[in-house]
Short mmCIF file of C-alpha atoms and ligand atoms in Angstrom, two decimals:
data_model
loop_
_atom_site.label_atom_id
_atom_site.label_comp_id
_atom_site.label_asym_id
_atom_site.label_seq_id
_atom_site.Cartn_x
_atom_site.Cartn_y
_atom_site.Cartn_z
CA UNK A 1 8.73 33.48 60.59
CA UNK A 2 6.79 35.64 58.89
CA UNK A 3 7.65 36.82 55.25
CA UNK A 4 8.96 40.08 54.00
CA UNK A 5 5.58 41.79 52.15
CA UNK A 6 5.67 44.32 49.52
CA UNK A 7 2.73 46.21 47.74
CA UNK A 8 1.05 44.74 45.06
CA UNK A 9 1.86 46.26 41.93
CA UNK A 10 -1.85 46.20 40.43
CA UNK A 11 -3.84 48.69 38.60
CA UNK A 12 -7.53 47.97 38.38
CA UNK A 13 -9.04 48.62 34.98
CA UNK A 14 -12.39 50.16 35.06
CA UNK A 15 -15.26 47.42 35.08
CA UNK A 16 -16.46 48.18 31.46
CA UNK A 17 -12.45 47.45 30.32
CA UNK A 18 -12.75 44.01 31.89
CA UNK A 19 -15.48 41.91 29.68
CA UNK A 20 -13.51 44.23 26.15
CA UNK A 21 -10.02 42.69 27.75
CA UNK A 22 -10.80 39.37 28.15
CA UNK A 23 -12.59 38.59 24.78
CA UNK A 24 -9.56 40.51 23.20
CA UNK A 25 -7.33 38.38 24.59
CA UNK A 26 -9.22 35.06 23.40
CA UNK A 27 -9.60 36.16 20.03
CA UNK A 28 -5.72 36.96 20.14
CA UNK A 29 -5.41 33.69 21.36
CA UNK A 30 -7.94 31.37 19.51
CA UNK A 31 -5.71 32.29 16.68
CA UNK A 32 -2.91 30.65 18.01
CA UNK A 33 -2.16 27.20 15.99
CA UNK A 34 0.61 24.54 16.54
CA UNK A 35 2.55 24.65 13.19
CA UNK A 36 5.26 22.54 11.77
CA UNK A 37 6.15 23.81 8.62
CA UNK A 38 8.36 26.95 9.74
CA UNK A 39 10.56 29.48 7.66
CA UNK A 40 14.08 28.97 8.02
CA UNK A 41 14.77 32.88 8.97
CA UNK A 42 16.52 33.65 11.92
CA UNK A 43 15.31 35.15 14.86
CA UNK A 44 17.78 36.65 17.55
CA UNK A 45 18.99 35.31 20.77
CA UNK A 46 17.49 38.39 22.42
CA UNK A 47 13.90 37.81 21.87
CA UNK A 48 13.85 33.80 22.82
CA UNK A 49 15.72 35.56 26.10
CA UNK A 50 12.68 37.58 26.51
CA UNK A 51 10.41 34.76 25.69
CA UNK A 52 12.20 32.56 28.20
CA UNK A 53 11.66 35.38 30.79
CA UNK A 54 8.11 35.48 30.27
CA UNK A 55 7.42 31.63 31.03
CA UNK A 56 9.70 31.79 34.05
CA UNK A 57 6.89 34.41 35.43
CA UNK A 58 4.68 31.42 35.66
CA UNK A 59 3.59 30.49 39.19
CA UNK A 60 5.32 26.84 40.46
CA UNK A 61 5.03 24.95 43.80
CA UNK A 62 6.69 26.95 46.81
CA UNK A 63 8.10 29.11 44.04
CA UNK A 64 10.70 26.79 43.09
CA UNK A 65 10.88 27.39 39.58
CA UNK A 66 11.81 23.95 38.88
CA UNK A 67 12.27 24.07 35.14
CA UNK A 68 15.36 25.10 32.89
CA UNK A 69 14.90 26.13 28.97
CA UNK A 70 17.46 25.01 26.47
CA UNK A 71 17.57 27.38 23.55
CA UNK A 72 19.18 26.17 20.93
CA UNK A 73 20.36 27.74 17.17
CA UNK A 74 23.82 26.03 16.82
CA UNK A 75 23.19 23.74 13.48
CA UNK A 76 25.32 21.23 14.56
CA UNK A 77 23.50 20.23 17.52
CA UNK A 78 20.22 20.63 15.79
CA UNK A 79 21.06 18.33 13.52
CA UNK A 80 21.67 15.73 16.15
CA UNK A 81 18.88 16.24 17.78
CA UNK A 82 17.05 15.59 14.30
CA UNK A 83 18.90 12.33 13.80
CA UNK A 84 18.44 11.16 17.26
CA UNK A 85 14.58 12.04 17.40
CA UNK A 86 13.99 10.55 13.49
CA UNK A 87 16.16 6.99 15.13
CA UNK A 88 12.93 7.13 17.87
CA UNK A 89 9.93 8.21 15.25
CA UNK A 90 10.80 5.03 13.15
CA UNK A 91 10.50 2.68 15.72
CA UNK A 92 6.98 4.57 16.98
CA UNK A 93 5.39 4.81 13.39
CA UNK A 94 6.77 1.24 12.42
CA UNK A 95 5.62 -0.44 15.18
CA UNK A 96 6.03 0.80 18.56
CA UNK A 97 2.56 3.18 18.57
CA UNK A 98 -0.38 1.14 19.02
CA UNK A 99 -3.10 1.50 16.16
CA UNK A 100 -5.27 3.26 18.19
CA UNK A 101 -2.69 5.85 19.04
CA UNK A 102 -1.53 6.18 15.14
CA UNK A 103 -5.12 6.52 14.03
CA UNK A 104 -5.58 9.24 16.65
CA UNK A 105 -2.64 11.15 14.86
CA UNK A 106 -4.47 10.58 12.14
CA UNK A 107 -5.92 14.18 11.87
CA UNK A 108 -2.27 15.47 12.53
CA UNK A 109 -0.66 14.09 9.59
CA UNK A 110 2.42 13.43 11.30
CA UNK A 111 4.88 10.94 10.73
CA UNK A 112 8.67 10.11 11.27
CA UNK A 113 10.17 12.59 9.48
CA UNK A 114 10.72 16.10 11.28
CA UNK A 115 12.86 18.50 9.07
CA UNK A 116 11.53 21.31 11.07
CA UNK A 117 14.05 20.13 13.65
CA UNK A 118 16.68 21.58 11.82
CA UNK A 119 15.24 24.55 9.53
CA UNK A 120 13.35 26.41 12.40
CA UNK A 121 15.66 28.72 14.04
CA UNK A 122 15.58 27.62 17.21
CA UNK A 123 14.86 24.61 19.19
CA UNK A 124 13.74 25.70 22.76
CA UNK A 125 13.67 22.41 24.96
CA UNK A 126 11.98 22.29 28.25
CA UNK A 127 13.36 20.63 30.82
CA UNK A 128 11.72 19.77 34.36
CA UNK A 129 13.84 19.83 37.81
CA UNK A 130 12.82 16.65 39.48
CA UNK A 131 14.58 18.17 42.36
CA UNK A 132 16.99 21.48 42.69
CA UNK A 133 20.71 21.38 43.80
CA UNK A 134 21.56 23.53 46.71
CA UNK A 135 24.38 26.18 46.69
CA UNK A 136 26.23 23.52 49.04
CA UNK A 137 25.06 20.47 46.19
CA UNK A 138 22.51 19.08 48.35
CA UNK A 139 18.95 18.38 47.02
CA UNK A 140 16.45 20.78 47.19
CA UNK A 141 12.67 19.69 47.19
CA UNK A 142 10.92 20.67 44.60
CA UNK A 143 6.84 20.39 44.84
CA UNK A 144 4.01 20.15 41.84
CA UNK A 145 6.65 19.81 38.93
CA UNK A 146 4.32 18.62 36.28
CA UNK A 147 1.78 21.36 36.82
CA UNK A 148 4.37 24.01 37.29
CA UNK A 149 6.34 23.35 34.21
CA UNK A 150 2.85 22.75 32.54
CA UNK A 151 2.12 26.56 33.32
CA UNK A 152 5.27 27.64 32.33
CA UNK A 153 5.36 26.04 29.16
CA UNK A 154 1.99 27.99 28.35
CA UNK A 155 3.46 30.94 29.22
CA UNK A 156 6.11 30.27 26.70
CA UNK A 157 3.56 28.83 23.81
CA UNK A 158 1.42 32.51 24.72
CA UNK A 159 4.77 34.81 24.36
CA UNK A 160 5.64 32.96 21.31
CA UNK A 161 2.55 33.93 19.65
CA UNK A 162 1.84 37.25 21.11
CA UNK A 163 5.43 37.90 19.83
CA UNK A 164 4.18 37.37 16.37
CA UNK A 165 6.11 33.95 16.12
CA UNK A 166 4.76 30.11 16.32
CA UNK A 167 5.55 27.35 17.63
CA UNK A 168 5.45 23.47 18.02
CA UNK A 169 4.60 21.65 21.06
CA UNK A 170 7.11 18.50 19.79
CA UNK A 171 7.02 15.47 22.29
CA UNK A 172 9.63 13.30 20.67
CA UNK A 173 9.50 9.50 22.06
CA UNK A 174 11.17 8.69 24.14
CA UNK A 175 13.38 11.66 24.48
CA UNK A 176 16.17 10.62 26.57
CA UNK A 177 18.29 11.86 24.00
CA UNK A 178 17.76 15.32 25.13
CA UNK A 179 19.73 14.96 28.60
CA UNK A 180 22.80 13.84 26.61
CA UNK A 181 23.04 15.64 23.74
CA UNK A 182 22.28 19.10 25.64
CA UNK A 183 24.26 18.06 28.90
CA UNK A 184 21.98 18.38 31.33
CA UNK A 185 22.78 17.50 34.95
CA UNK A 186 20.99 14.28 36.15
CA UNK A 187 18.30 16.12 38.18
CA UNK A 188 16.81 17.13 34.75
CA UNK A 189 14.13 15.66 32.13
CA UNK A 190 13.44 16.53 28.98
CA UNK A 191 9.75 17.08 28.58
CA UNK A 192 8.86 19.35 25.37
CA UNK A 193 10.79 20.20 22.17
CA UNK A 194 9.54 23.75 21.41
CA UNK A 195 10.56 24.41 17.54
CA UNK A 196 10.46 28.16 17.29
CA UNK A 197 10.45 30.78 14.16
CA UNK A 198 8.04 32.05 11.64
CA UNK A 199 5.61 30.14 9.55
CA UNK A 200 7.32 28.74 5.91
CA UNK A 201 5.40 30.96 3.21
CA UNK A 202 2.23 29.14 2.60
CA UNK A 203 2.25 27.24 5.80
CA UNK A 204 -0.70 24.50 6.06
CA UNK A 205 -2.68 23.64 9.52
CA UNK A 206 -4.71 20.72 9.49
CA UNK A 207 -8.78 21.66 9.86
CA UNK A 208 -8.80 21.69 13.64
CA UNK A 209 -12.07 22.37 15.94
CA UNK A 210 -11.74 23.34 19.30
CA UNK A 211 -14.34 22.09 22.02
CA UNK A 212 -17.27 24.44 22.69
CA UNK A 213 -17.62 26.06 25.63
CA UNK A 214 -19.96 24.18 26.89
CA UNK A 215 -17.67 20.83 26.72
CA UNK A 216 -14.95 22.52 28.63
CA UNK A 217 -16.97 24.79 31.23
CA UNK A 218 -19.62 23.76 33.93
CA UNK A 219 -20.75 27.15 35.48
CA UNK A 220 -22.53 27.26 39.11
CA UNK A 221 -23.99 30.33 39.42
CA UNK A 222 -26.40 30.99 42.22
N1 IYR B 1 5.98 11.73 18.98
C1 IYR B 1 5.38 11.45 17.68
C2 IYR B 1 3.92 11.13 17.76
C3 IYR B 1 2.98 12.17 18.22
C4 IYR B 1 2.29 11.98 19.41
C5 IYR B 1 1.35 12.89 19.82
I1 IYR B 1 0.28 12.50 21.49
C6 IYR B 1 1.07 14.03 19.04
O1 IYR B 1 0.12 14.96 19.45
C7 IYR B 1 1.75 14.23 17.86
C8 IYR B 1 2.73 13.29 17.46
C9 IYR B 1 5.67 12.59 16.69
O2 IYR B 1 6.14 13.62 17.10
O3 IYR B 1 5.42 12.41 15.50
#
């Protein structure tokens, strides 16, 4: 059967824009930085809705859209989300990390303790659909998960900071914990814990360097 086609809504910049767009955009970008020290003032629901709306533009397998974003600014839960991901941090700082992984984090400076789970405003978890549930509650197939919610959680990480916020990319370990505390059907798995706010006043980053170009880029021209 074929599919119902509409136009493509596309205007074409003129060729001279293009080259002034694109380096724009990556020094817009190349400012971006993963933060964890974050103010405590509030942000409202309306712009992690519009945030949320943005990622779920991202392309995904067969257009599935297999992911679901928990936003979350009720203290309460926050607060058990801390507990529950500080319970897991112990165990990977005090033993459960091998060395090579904790000198890796190193650089980082991270450690156990994550206050920021519970002074950002809002805790934004992403969630992947290992398979959808049908109107009828049969499975639905769902097809490149991983790289789909991968996209969409850039999309999310590039609104954030085009919005004038930041954000951190937390991965705590394991986090089960998620599921429960949030009440997510079983078809769901926690994948990233997006803190999300403004900076604390005098925020530090550490001294990061991204790759060249030329580490991350193999051009075949003719
Ligand atoms: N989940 C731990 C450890 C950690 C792991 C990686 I890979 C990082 O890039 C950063 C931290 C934590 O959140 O501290």
């Amino acid at each position: 059967m074929k599919p119902a086609l509409i136009p493509l809504r596309y205007e074409k910049p003129v060729e001279a824009d293009v080259a002034e767009r694109a380096r724009r955009f990556y020094e817009v970008m190349n400012r971006r930085r993963t933060v964890r020290e974050f103010s405590p003032e509030p942000v409202p629901a309306a712009v992690i809705e519009d945030l949320v709306r943005a990622a779920s533009t991202a392309p995904s397998g067969a257009h599935r859209q297999p992911w679901t974003f928990v936003a979350v600014s009720d203290p309460e839960i926050k607060r058990r989300i801390r507990i529950a991901a500080e319970r897991e941090e112990h165990e990977n700082y005090g033993g459960r990390m091998p060395d090579e992984w904790l000198r890796a984090l190193e650089p980082l400076g991270t450690d156990e303790h994550k206050p920021f789970l519970e002074i950002a405003p809002w805790l934004v978890v992403l969630f992947r659909q290992n398979y959808g549930v049908g109107p009828d509650g049969g499975q639905v197939r769902h097809y490149y998960v991983a790289e789909s919610v991968g996209i969409a959680a850039g999309l999310f990480l590039t609104a954030v900071h085009q919005a004038g916020l930041v954000a951190l990319t937390h991965t705590p370990s394991p986090m089960g914990f998620l599921r429960k505390i949030l009440e997510r059907p079983a078809n769901e798995t926690a994948c990233l814990l997006i803190p999300v706010g403004y900076p604390a006043s005098g925020a530090q980053v550490p001294d990061l360097r991204r790759k060249p170009l030329d580490d991350v880029l193999i051009l075949r021209e003719p």
